[in-house]
PDB file of C-alpha atoms in Angstrom:
ATOM      1  CA  UNK B   7     -17.220  24.608   9.330  1.00  0.00           C
ATOM      2  CA  UNK B   8     -15.513  22.937  12.291  1.00  0.00           C
ATOM      3  CA  UNK B   9     -12.588  20.957  11.676  1.00  0.00           C
ATOM      4  CA  UNK B  10     -12.125  16.856  11.634  1.00  0.00           C
ATOM      5  CA  UNK B  11      -8.439  15.842  11.283  1.00  0.00           C
ATOM      6  CA  UNK B  12      -7.730  12.204  10.272  1.00  0.00           C
ATOM      7  CA  UNK B  13      -4.539  10.314  10.241  1.00  0.00           C
ATOM      8  CA  UNK B  14      -2.945   8.741   8.637  1.00  0.00           C
ATOM      9  CA  UNK B  15      -4.277   9.683   5.109  1.00  0.00           C
ATOM     10  CA  UNK B  16      -2.551   6.505   3.714  1.00  0.00           C
ATOM     11  CA  UNK B  17      -1.174   3.386   5.131  1.00  0.00           C
ATOM     12  CA  UNK B  18       0.333   0.297   4.060  1.00  0.00           C
ATOM     13  CA  UNK B  19       0.431  -2.939   6.397  1.00  0.00           C
ATOM     14  CA  UNK B  20       1.634  -6.166   6.256  1.00  0.00           C
ATOM     15  CA  UNK B  21      -1.554  -8.857   6.381  1.00  0.00           C
ATOM     16  CA  UNK B  22      -1.826 -10.109   9.887  1.00  0.00           C
ATOM     17  CA  UNK B  23      -0.644  -6.987  11.604  1.00  0.00           C
ATOM     18  CA  UNK B  24      -2.926  -4.381  13.182  1.00  0.00           C
ATOM     19  CA  UNK B  25      -3.207  -0.476  12.180  1.00  0.00           C
ATOM     20  CA  UNK B  26      -4.769   2.126  13.932  1.00  0.00           C
ATOM     21  CA  UNK B  27      -6.534   5.259  12.535  1.00  0.00           C
ATOM     22  CA  UNK B  28      -7.134   8.585  14.615  1.00  0.00           C
ATOM     23  CA  UNK B  29      -9.786  10.979  14.367  1.00  0.00           C
ATOM     24  CA  UNK B  30      -9.915  14.264  16.160  1.00  0.00           C
ATOM     25  CA  UNK B  31     -12.037  17.153  16.441  1.00  0.00           C
ATOM     26  CA  UNK B  32      -9.558  20.032  16.792  1.00  0.00           C
ATOM     27  CA  UNK B  33     -12.225  23.027  17.568  1.00  0.00           C
ATOM     28  CA  UNK B  34     -15.280  21.532  18.832  1.00  0.00           C
ATOM     29  CA  UNK B  35     -16.197  18.678  21.337  1.00  0.00           C
ATOM     30  CA  UNK B  36     -17.248  15.595  19.304  1.00  0.00           C
ATOM     31  CA  UNK B  37     -19.779  13.886  21.525  1.00  0.00           C
ATOM     32  CA  UNK B  38     -20.367  11.238  18.740  1.00  0.00           C
ATOM     33  CA  UNK B  39     -18.274  10.153  16.128  1.00  0.00           C
ATOM     34  CA  UNK B  40     -19.071   7.745  13.053  1.00  0.00           C
ATOM     35  CA  UNK B  41     -16.583   5.500  11.228  1.00  0.00           C
ATOM     36  CA  UNK B  42     -17.306   4.784   7.389  1.00  0.00           C
ATOM     37  CA  UNK B  43     -15.980   2.435   4.801  1.00  0.00           C
ATOM     38  CA  UNK B  44     -16.263   3.110   1.386  1.00  0.00           C
ATOM     39  CA  UNK B  45     -15.253   0.871  -1.565  1.00  0.00           C
ATOM     40  CA  UNK B  46     -13.738   2.088  -5.027  1.00  0.00           C
ATOM     41  CA  UNK B  47     -16.643   3.627  -6.983  1.00  0.00           C
ATOM     42  CA  UNK B  48     -19.113   2.903  -4.191  1.00  0.00           C
ATOM     43  CA  UNK B  49     -21.019   4.985  -1.409  1.00  0.00           C
ATOM     44  CA  UNK B  50     -20.004   5.149   2.410  1.00  0.00           C
ATOM     45  CA  UNK B  51     -20.965   2.367   4.626  1.00  0.00           C
ATOM     46  CA  UNK B  52     -21.662   3.196   8.167  1.00  0.00           C
ATOM     47  CA  UNK B  53     -19.446   0.914  10.459  1.00  0.00           C
ATOM     48  CA  UNK B  54     -20.298   2.308  13.971  1.00  0.00           C
ATOM     49  CA  UNK B  55     -21.436   5.078  15.892  1.00  0.00           C
ATOM     50  CA  UNK B  56     -18.878   5.775  18.976  1.00  0.00           C
ATOM     51  CA  UNK B  57     -19.751   8.161  21.989  1.00  0.00           C
ATOM     52  CA  UNK B  58     -17.598   9.632  24.226  1.00  0.00           C
ATOM     53  CA  UNK B  59     -16.903   7.119  27.139  1.00  0.00           C
ATOM     54  CA  UNK B  60     -19.447   4.617  26.068  1.00  0.00           C
ATOM     55  CA  UNK B  61     -19.060   1.661  23.800  1.00  0.00           C
ATOM     56  CA  UNK B  62     -19.285   2.162  20.300  1.00  0.00           C
ATOM     57  CA  UNK B  63     -22.575   0.740  18.579  1.00  0.00           C
ATOM     58  CA  UNK B  64     -21.632  -1.402  15.438  1.00  0.00           C
ATOM     59  CA  UNK B  65     -24.298  -1.798  12.318  1.00  0.00           C
ATOM     60  CA  UNK B  66     -24.960  -5.170  11.619  1.00  0.00           C
ATOM     61  CA  UNK B  67     -22.608  -7.677  10.104  1.00  0.00           C
ATOM     62  CA  UNK B  68     -19.629  -5.559  11.031  1.00  0.00           C
ATOM     63  CA  UNK B  69     -17.006  -7.231  13.500  1.00  0.00           C
ATOM     64  CA  UNK B  70     -16.484  -6.013  16.756  1.00  0.00           C
ATOM     65  CA  UNK B  71     -13.458  -7.779  17.327  1.00  0.00           C
ATOM     66  CA  UNK B  72     -11.810  -6.896  13.943  1.00  0.00           C
ATOM     67  CA  UNK B  73     -12.650  -2.982  13.807  1.00  0.00           C
ATOM     68  CA  UNK B  74     -12.022  -1.645  17.177  1.00  0.00           C
ATOM     69  CA  UNK B  75     -13.108   1.322  18.346  1.00  0.00           C
ATOM     70  CA  UNK B  76     -12.103   3.737  21.189  1.00  0.00           C
ATOM     71  CA  UNK B  77     -13.546   7.089  22.201  1.00  0.00           C
ATOM     72  CA  UNK B  78     -11.869   8.187  25.087  1.00  0.00           C
ATOM     73  CA  UNK B  79     -12.293  11.844  24.912  1.00  0.00           C
ATOM     74  CA  UNK B  80     -14.289  14.404  23.243  1.00  0.00           C
ATOM     75  CA  UNK B  81     -11.668  15.261  20.873  1.00  0.00           C
ATOM     76  CA  UNK B  82     -10.390  11.691  19.933  1.00  0.00           C
ATOM     77  CA  UNK B  83     -11.520   8.400  18.272  1.00  0.00           C
ATOM     78  CA  UNK B  84      -9.868   5.741  17.243  1.00  0.00           C
ATOM     79  CA  UNK B  85     -10.235   2.890  14.777  1.00  0.00           C
ATOM     80  CA  UNK B  86      -8.024  -0.144  14.998  1.00  0.00           C
ATOM     81  CA  UNK B  87      -8.051  -2.485  11.993  1.00  0.00           C
ATOM     82  CA  UNK B  88      -7.019  -6.383  14.295  1.00  0.00           C
ATOM     83  CA  UNK B  89      -5.182  -9.061  12.305  1.00  0.00           C
ATOM     84  CA  UNK B  90      -5.757  -7.055   8.901  1.00  0.00           C
ATOM     85  CA  UNK B  91      -5.910  -9.083   5.683  1.00  0.00           C
ATOM     86  CA  UNK B  92      -5.945  -7.922   2.321  1.00  0.00           C
ATOM     87  CA  UNK B  93     -10.113  -7.752   1.975  1.00  0.00           C
ATOM     88  CA  UNK B  94      -9.819  -5.161   4.627  1.00  0.00           C
ATOM     89  CA  UNK B  95      -7.965  -2.907   2.185  1.00  0.00           C
ATOM     90  CA  UNK B  96     -10.455   0.123   1.812  1.00  0.00           C
ATOM     91  CA  UNK B  97     -11.064   3.961   2.319  1.00  0.00           C
ATOM     92  CA  UNK B  98     -12.144   4.792   5.841  1.00  0.00           C
ATOM     93  CA  UNK B  99     -13.778   7.891   6.420  1.00  0.00           C
ATOM     94  CA  UNK B 100     -14.630   9.344  10.456  1.00  0.00           C
ATOM     95  CA  UNK B 101     -17.200  12.399  11.190  1.00  0.00           C
ATOM     96  CA  UNK B 102     -17.704  13.839  14.270  1.00  0.00           C
ATOM     97  CA  UNK B 103     -20.615  15.801  15.643  1.00  0.00           C
ATOM     98  CA  UNK B 104     -20.878  17.890  18.653  1.00  0.00           C
ATOM     99  CA  UNK B 105     -24.255  18.081  20.955  1.00  0.00           C
ATOM    100  CA  UNK B 106     -25.201  21.697  19.503  1.00  0.00           C
ATOM    101  CA  UNK B 107     -24.477  20.635  15.489  1.00  0.00           C
ATOM    102  CA  UNK B 108     -27.019  19.424  13.432  1.00  0.00           C
ATOM    103  CA  UNK B 109     -24.371  18.373  10.753  1.00  0.00           C
ATOM    104  CA  UNK B 110     -21.542  15.896  11.324  1.00  0.00           C
ATOM    105  CA  UNK B 111     -17.571  16.976   9.877  1.00  0.00           C
ATOM    106  CA  UNK B 112     -15.591  14.638   8.088  1.00  0.00           C
ATOM    107  CA  UNK B 113     -12.162  14.027   8.148  1.00  0.00           C
ATOM    108  CA  UNK B 114      -9.926  13.504   4.989  1.00  0.00           C
ATOM    109  CA  UNK B 115     -10.232   9.505   4.987  1.00  0.00           C
ATOM    110  CA  UNK B 116      -7.717   7.074   5.235  1.00  0.00           C
ATOM    111  CA  UNK B 117      -6.623   4.808   2.725  1.00  0.00           C
ATOM    112  CA  UNK B 118      -5.636   1.612   3.975  1.00  0.00           C
ATOM    113  CA  UNK B 119      -3.661  -1.014   1.908  1.00  0.00           C
ATOM    114  CA  UNK B 120      -3.079  -4.761   3.710  1.00  0.00           C
ATOM    115  CA  UNK B 121      -0.627  -6.724   1.674  1.00  0.00           C
TER     116      UNK B 121
ATOM    117  CA  UNK S 288     -34.993   1.555   8.507  1.00  0.00           C
ATOM    118  CA  UNK S 289     -34.333   4.684   6.287  1.00  0.00           C
ATOM    119  CA  UNK S 290     -33.366   4.251   3.042  1.00  0.00           C
ATOM    120  CA  UNK S 291     -31.979   6.771   0.283  1.00  0.00           C
ATOM    121  CA  UNK S 292     -32.186   6.093  -3.549  1.00  0.00           C
ATOM    122  CA  UNK S 293     -30.435   7.951  -6.218  1.00  0.00           C
ATOM    123  CA  UNK S 294     -31.310   6.694  -9.589  1.00  0.00           C
ATOM    124  CA  UNK S 295     -28.871   8.318 -11.757  1.00  0.00           C
ATOM    125  CA  UNK S 296     -25.134   6.925 -11.531  1.00  0.00           C
ATOM    126  CA  UNK S 297     -23.846   9.051 -14.107  1.00  0.00           C
ATOM    127  CA  UNK S 298     -24.521  12.485 -15.526  1.00  0.00           C
ATOM    128  CA  UNK S 299     -22.775  14.922 -18.130  1.00  0.00           C
ATOM    129  CA  UNK S 300     -23.346  18.151 -18.594  1.00  0.00           C
ATOM    130  CA  UNK S 301     -21.396  21.382 -20.490  1.00  0.00           C
ATOM    131  CA  UNK S 302     -20.017  24.074 -18.439  1.00  0.00           C
ATOM    132  CA  UNK S 303     -22.606  26.670 -17.770  1.00  0.00           C
ATOM    133  CA  UNK S 304     -25.736  24.822 -18.159  1.00  0.00           C
ATOM    134  CA  UNK S 305     -27.810  23.866 -15.547  1.00  0.00           C
ATOM    135  CA  UNK S 306     -28.225  19.863 -14.319  1.00  0.00           C
ATOM    136  CA  UNK S 307     -30.417  18.461 -11.388  1.00  0.00           C
ATOM    137  CA  UNK S 308     -29.516  15.566  -9.697  1.00  0.00           C
ATOM    138  CA  UNK S 309     -32.562  13.199  -8.311  1.00  0.00           C
ATOM    139  CA  UNK S 310     -32.738  11.604  -4.858  1.00  0.00           C
ATOM    140  CA  UNK S 311     -35.657   9.772  -2.909  1.00  0.00           C
ATOM    141  CA  UNK S 312     -35.796   8.392   0.467  1.00  0.00           C
ATOM    142  CA  UNK S 313     -38.421   6.543   2.666  1.00  0.00           C
ATOM    143  CA  UNK S 314     -38.618   6.947   6.214  1.00  0.00           C
ATOM    144  CA  UNK S 315     -41.486   6.929   9.075  1.00  0.00           C
ATOM    145  CA  UNK S 316     -39.574   9.839  10.588  1.00  0.00           C
ATOM    146  CA  UNK S 317     -41.392  13.279  10.913  1.00  0.00           C
ATOM    147  CA  UNK S 318     -38.518  15.221  11.733  1.00  0.00           C
ATOM    148  CA  UNK S 319     -35.326  14.694   9.934  1.00  0.00           C
ATOM    149  CA  UNK S 320     -32.525  16.482   7.763  1.00  0.00           C
ATOM    150  CA  UNK S 321     -31.566  15.907   4.683  1.00  0.00           C
ATOM    151  CA  UNK S 322     -28.555  16.665   2.961  1.00  0.00           C
ATOM    152  CA  UNK S 323     -26.280  16.743  -0.300  1.00  0.00           C
ATOM    153  CA  UNK S 324     -22.403  16.132   0.046  1.00  0.00           C
ATOM    154  CA  UNK S 325     -19.761  16.277  -2.791  1.00  0.00           C
ATOM    155  CA  UNK S 326     -16.906  14.105  -2.915  1.00  0.00           C
ATOM    156  CA  UNK S 327     -14.067  14.904  -5.424  1.00  0.00           C
ATOM    157  CA  UNK S 328     -11.053  13.300  -6.179  1.00  0.00           C
ATOM    158  CA  UNK S 329      -9.430  14.185  -2.982  1.00  0.00           C
ATOM    159  CA  UNK S 330     -12.258  12.094  -1.480  1.00  0.00           C
ATOM    160  CA  UNK S 331     -12.981  14.600   1.075  1.00  0.00           C
ATOM    161  CA  UNK S 332     -16.872  14.853   2.299  1.00  0.00           C
ATOM    162  CA  UNK S 333     -17.902  18.465   1.596  1.00  0.00           C
ATOM    163  CA  UNK S 334     -21.460  19.447   2.598  1.00  0.00           C
ATOM    164  CA  UNK S 335     -23.279  21.302  -0.045  1.00  0.00           C
ATOM    165  CA  UNK S 336     -26.579  21.862   1.191  1.00  0.00           C
ATOM    166  CA  UNK S 337     -28.713  21.078   4.128  1.00  0.00           C
ATOM    167  CA  UNK S 338     -32.713  20.984   4.633  1.00  0.00           C
ATOM    168  CA  UNK S 339     -34.336  20.571   7.903  1.00  0.00           C
ATOM    169  CA  UNK S 340     -37.649  18.729   6.885  1.00  0.00           C
ATOM    170  CA  UNK S 341     -39.832  21.203   9.036  1.00  0.00           C
ATOM    171  CA  UNK S 342     -39.228  23.914   6.731  1.00  0.00           C
ATOM    172  CA  UNK S 343     -41.041  24.252   3.639  1.00  0.00           C
ATOM    173  CA  UNK S 344     -39.031  26.909   1.949  1.00  0.00           C
ATOM    174  CA  UNK S 345     -36.457  24.801  -0.177  1.00  0.00           C
ATOM    175  CA  UNK S 346     -32.583  25.696   0.755  1.00  0.00           C
ATOM    176  CA  UNK S 347     -30.344  27.386  -1.645  1.00  0.00           C
ATOM    177  CA  UNK S 348     -26.825  28.064  -1.265  1.00  0.00           C
ATOM    178  CA  UNK S 349     -25.442  30.408  -4.156  1.00  0.00           C
ATOM    179  CA  UNK S 350     -25.352  28.417  -7.329  1.00  0.00           C
ATOM    180  CA  UNK S 351     -27.192  25.159  -5.407  1.00  0.00           C
ATOM    181  CA  UNK S 352     -30.584  24.780  -4.481  1.00  0.00           C
ATOM    182  CA  UNK S 353     -32.876  22.045  -3.792  1.00  0.00           C
ATOM    183  CA  UNK S 354     -36.541  21.100  -4.615  1.00  0.00           C
ATOM    184  CA  UNK S 355     -37.618  19.544  -1.337  1.00  0.00           C
ATOM    185  CA  UNK S 356     -41.304  17.766  -1.765  1.00  0.00           C
ATOM    186  CA  UNK S 357     -41.969  16.308   1.637  1.00  0.00           C
ATOM    187  CA  UNK S 358     -45.304  14.441   0.740  1.00  0.00           C
ATOM    188  CA  UNK S 359     -43.431  12.590  -2.111  1.00  0.00           C
ATOM    189  CA  UNK S 360     -40.280  12.376  -0.251  1.00  0.00           C
ATOM    190  CA  UNK S 361     -38.037  13.838  -3.009  1.00  0.00           C
ATOM    191  CA  UNK S 362     -34.878  15.657  -2.666  1.00  0.00           C
ATOM    192  CA  UNK S 363     -33.301  16.955  -5.808  1.00  0.00           C
ATOM    193  CA  UNK S 364     -30.192  19.108  -6.338  1.00  0.00           C
ATOM    194  CA  UNK S 365     -30.002  22.142  -8.771  1.00  0.00           C
ATOM    195  CA  UNK S 366     -26.696  23.144  -9.546  1.00  0.00           C
ATOM    196  CA  UNK S 367     -26.903  26.344 -11.826  1.00  0.00           C
ATOM    197  CA  UNK S 368     -24.175  28.029 -13.975  1.00  0.00           C
ATOM    198  CA  UNK S 369     -22.409  24.885 -13.743  1.00  0.00           C
ATOM    199  CA  UNK S 370     -18.595  24.737 -13.356  1.00  0.00           C
ATOM    200  CA  UNK S 371     -15.592  22.332 -13.868  1.00  0.00           C
ATOM    201  CA  UNK S 372     -15.093  22.589 -10.688  1.00  0.00           C
ATOM    202  CA  UNK S 373     -18.543  20.764  -9.617  1.00  0.00           C
ATOM    203  CA  UNK S 374     -17.058  17.640 -11.211  1.00  0.00           C
ATOM    204  CA  UNK S 375     -17.575  15.115  -8.433  1.00  0.00           C
ATOM    205  CA  UNK S 376     -19.759  12.102  -6.971  1.00  0.00           C
ATOM    206  CA  UNK S 377     -22.954  13.734  -5.316  1.00  0.00           C
ATOM    207  CA  UNK S 378     -24.365  11.952  -2.412  1.00  0.00           C
ATOM    208  CA  UNK S 379     -27.850  12.598  -0.729  1.00  0.00           C
ATOM    209  CA  UNK S 380     -28.239  11.560   2.618  1.00  0.00           C
ATOM    210  CA  UNK S 381     -31.026  11.486   5.373  1.00  0.00           C
ATOM    211  CA  UNK S 382     -30.534  11.750   8.857  1.00  0.00           C
ATOM    212  CA  UNK S 383     -33.097  11.453  11.998  1.00  0.00           C
ATOM    213  CA  UNK S 384     -33.313  14.562  14.120  1.00  0.00           C
ATOM    214  CA  UNK S 385     -33.164  12.506  17.614  1.00  0.00           C
ATOM    215  CA  UNK S 386     -30.985   9.775  18.509  1.00  0.00           C
ATOM    216  CA  UNK S 387     -27.743   9.403  17.080  1.00  0.00           C
ATOM    217  CA  UNK S 388     -28.345  11.058  13.967  1.00  0.00           C
ATOM    218  CA  UNK S 389     -26.296   8.693  11.628  1.00  0.00           C
ATOM    219  CA  UNK S 390     -26.489   9.390   8.168  1.00  0.00           C
ATOM    220  CA  UNK S 391     -27.889   7.278   5.405  1.00  0.00           C
ATOM    221  CA  UNK S 392     -26.424   7.634   2.373  1.00  0.00           C
ATOM    222  CA  UNK S 393     -27.586   7.266  -1.407  1.00  0.00           C
ATOM    223  CA  UNK S 394     -25.608   5.372  -3.973  1.00  0.00           C
ATOM    224  CA  UNK S 395     -23.924   8.654  -5.424  1.00  0.00           C
ATOM    225  CA  UNK S 396     -24.456  10.048  -8.897  1.00  0.00           C
ATOM    226  CA  UNK S 397     -21.142  10.903 -10.751  1.00  0.00           C
ATOM    227  CA  UNK S 398     -21.562  13.859 -12.185  1.00  0.00           C
ATOM    228  CA  UNK S 399     -19.096  15.334 -15.188  1.00  0.00           C
ATOM    229  CA  UNK S 400     -19.036  19.067 -16.091  1.00  0.00           C
ATOM    230  CA  UNK S 401     -17.549  19.290 -19.669  1.00  0.00           C
ATOM    231  CA  UNK S 402     -15.260  22.277 -20.982  1.00  0.00           C
TER     232      UNK S 402
END
């Protein structure tokens, strides 16, 4: 299957700072990328869908100004958690899909801890 | 809106036994995809099996097979000859075949294979 690389795998940041998470498709062009959040022992919750070159579509209840998503190229999407607070601590997962794919491919996830 | 329901939060079987995980979904779409994903302790999402709704034949991948009942909106996963490495969280997921094709996940079933 196709490879999606997500970095960093773990990050600790201070409350009030911003942190950027990268999601790269290594061997295919990702026209659509998805960002999920997963709390411990829970399912994946879709945060937003991004299409290359256009604004992301956020799910209801997800703050656009808090979670900035940029999908500037066909191989890279970034999620920036702005002014992070301890309640933003979570596991964030990206997935990517090409125009000919019927399935999306997942990155390894990022464990964010805000102290 | 689509919903996916997994009614078994946890299951436990002995190694080499067969286990079936349940999943039901609700949608008004006629064309869609259904997936089972495995999430081991590493938290990497791994695609186990996929079913296209227009196909009547149940998908099979080695020891993994599904029982797809479209009229009943049921999509169960059967794992035969279970192995210790099958221990993981299993998520059932739905995706429309058109539009953004975002995944909607069930709550997950924690499967433990005992030696």
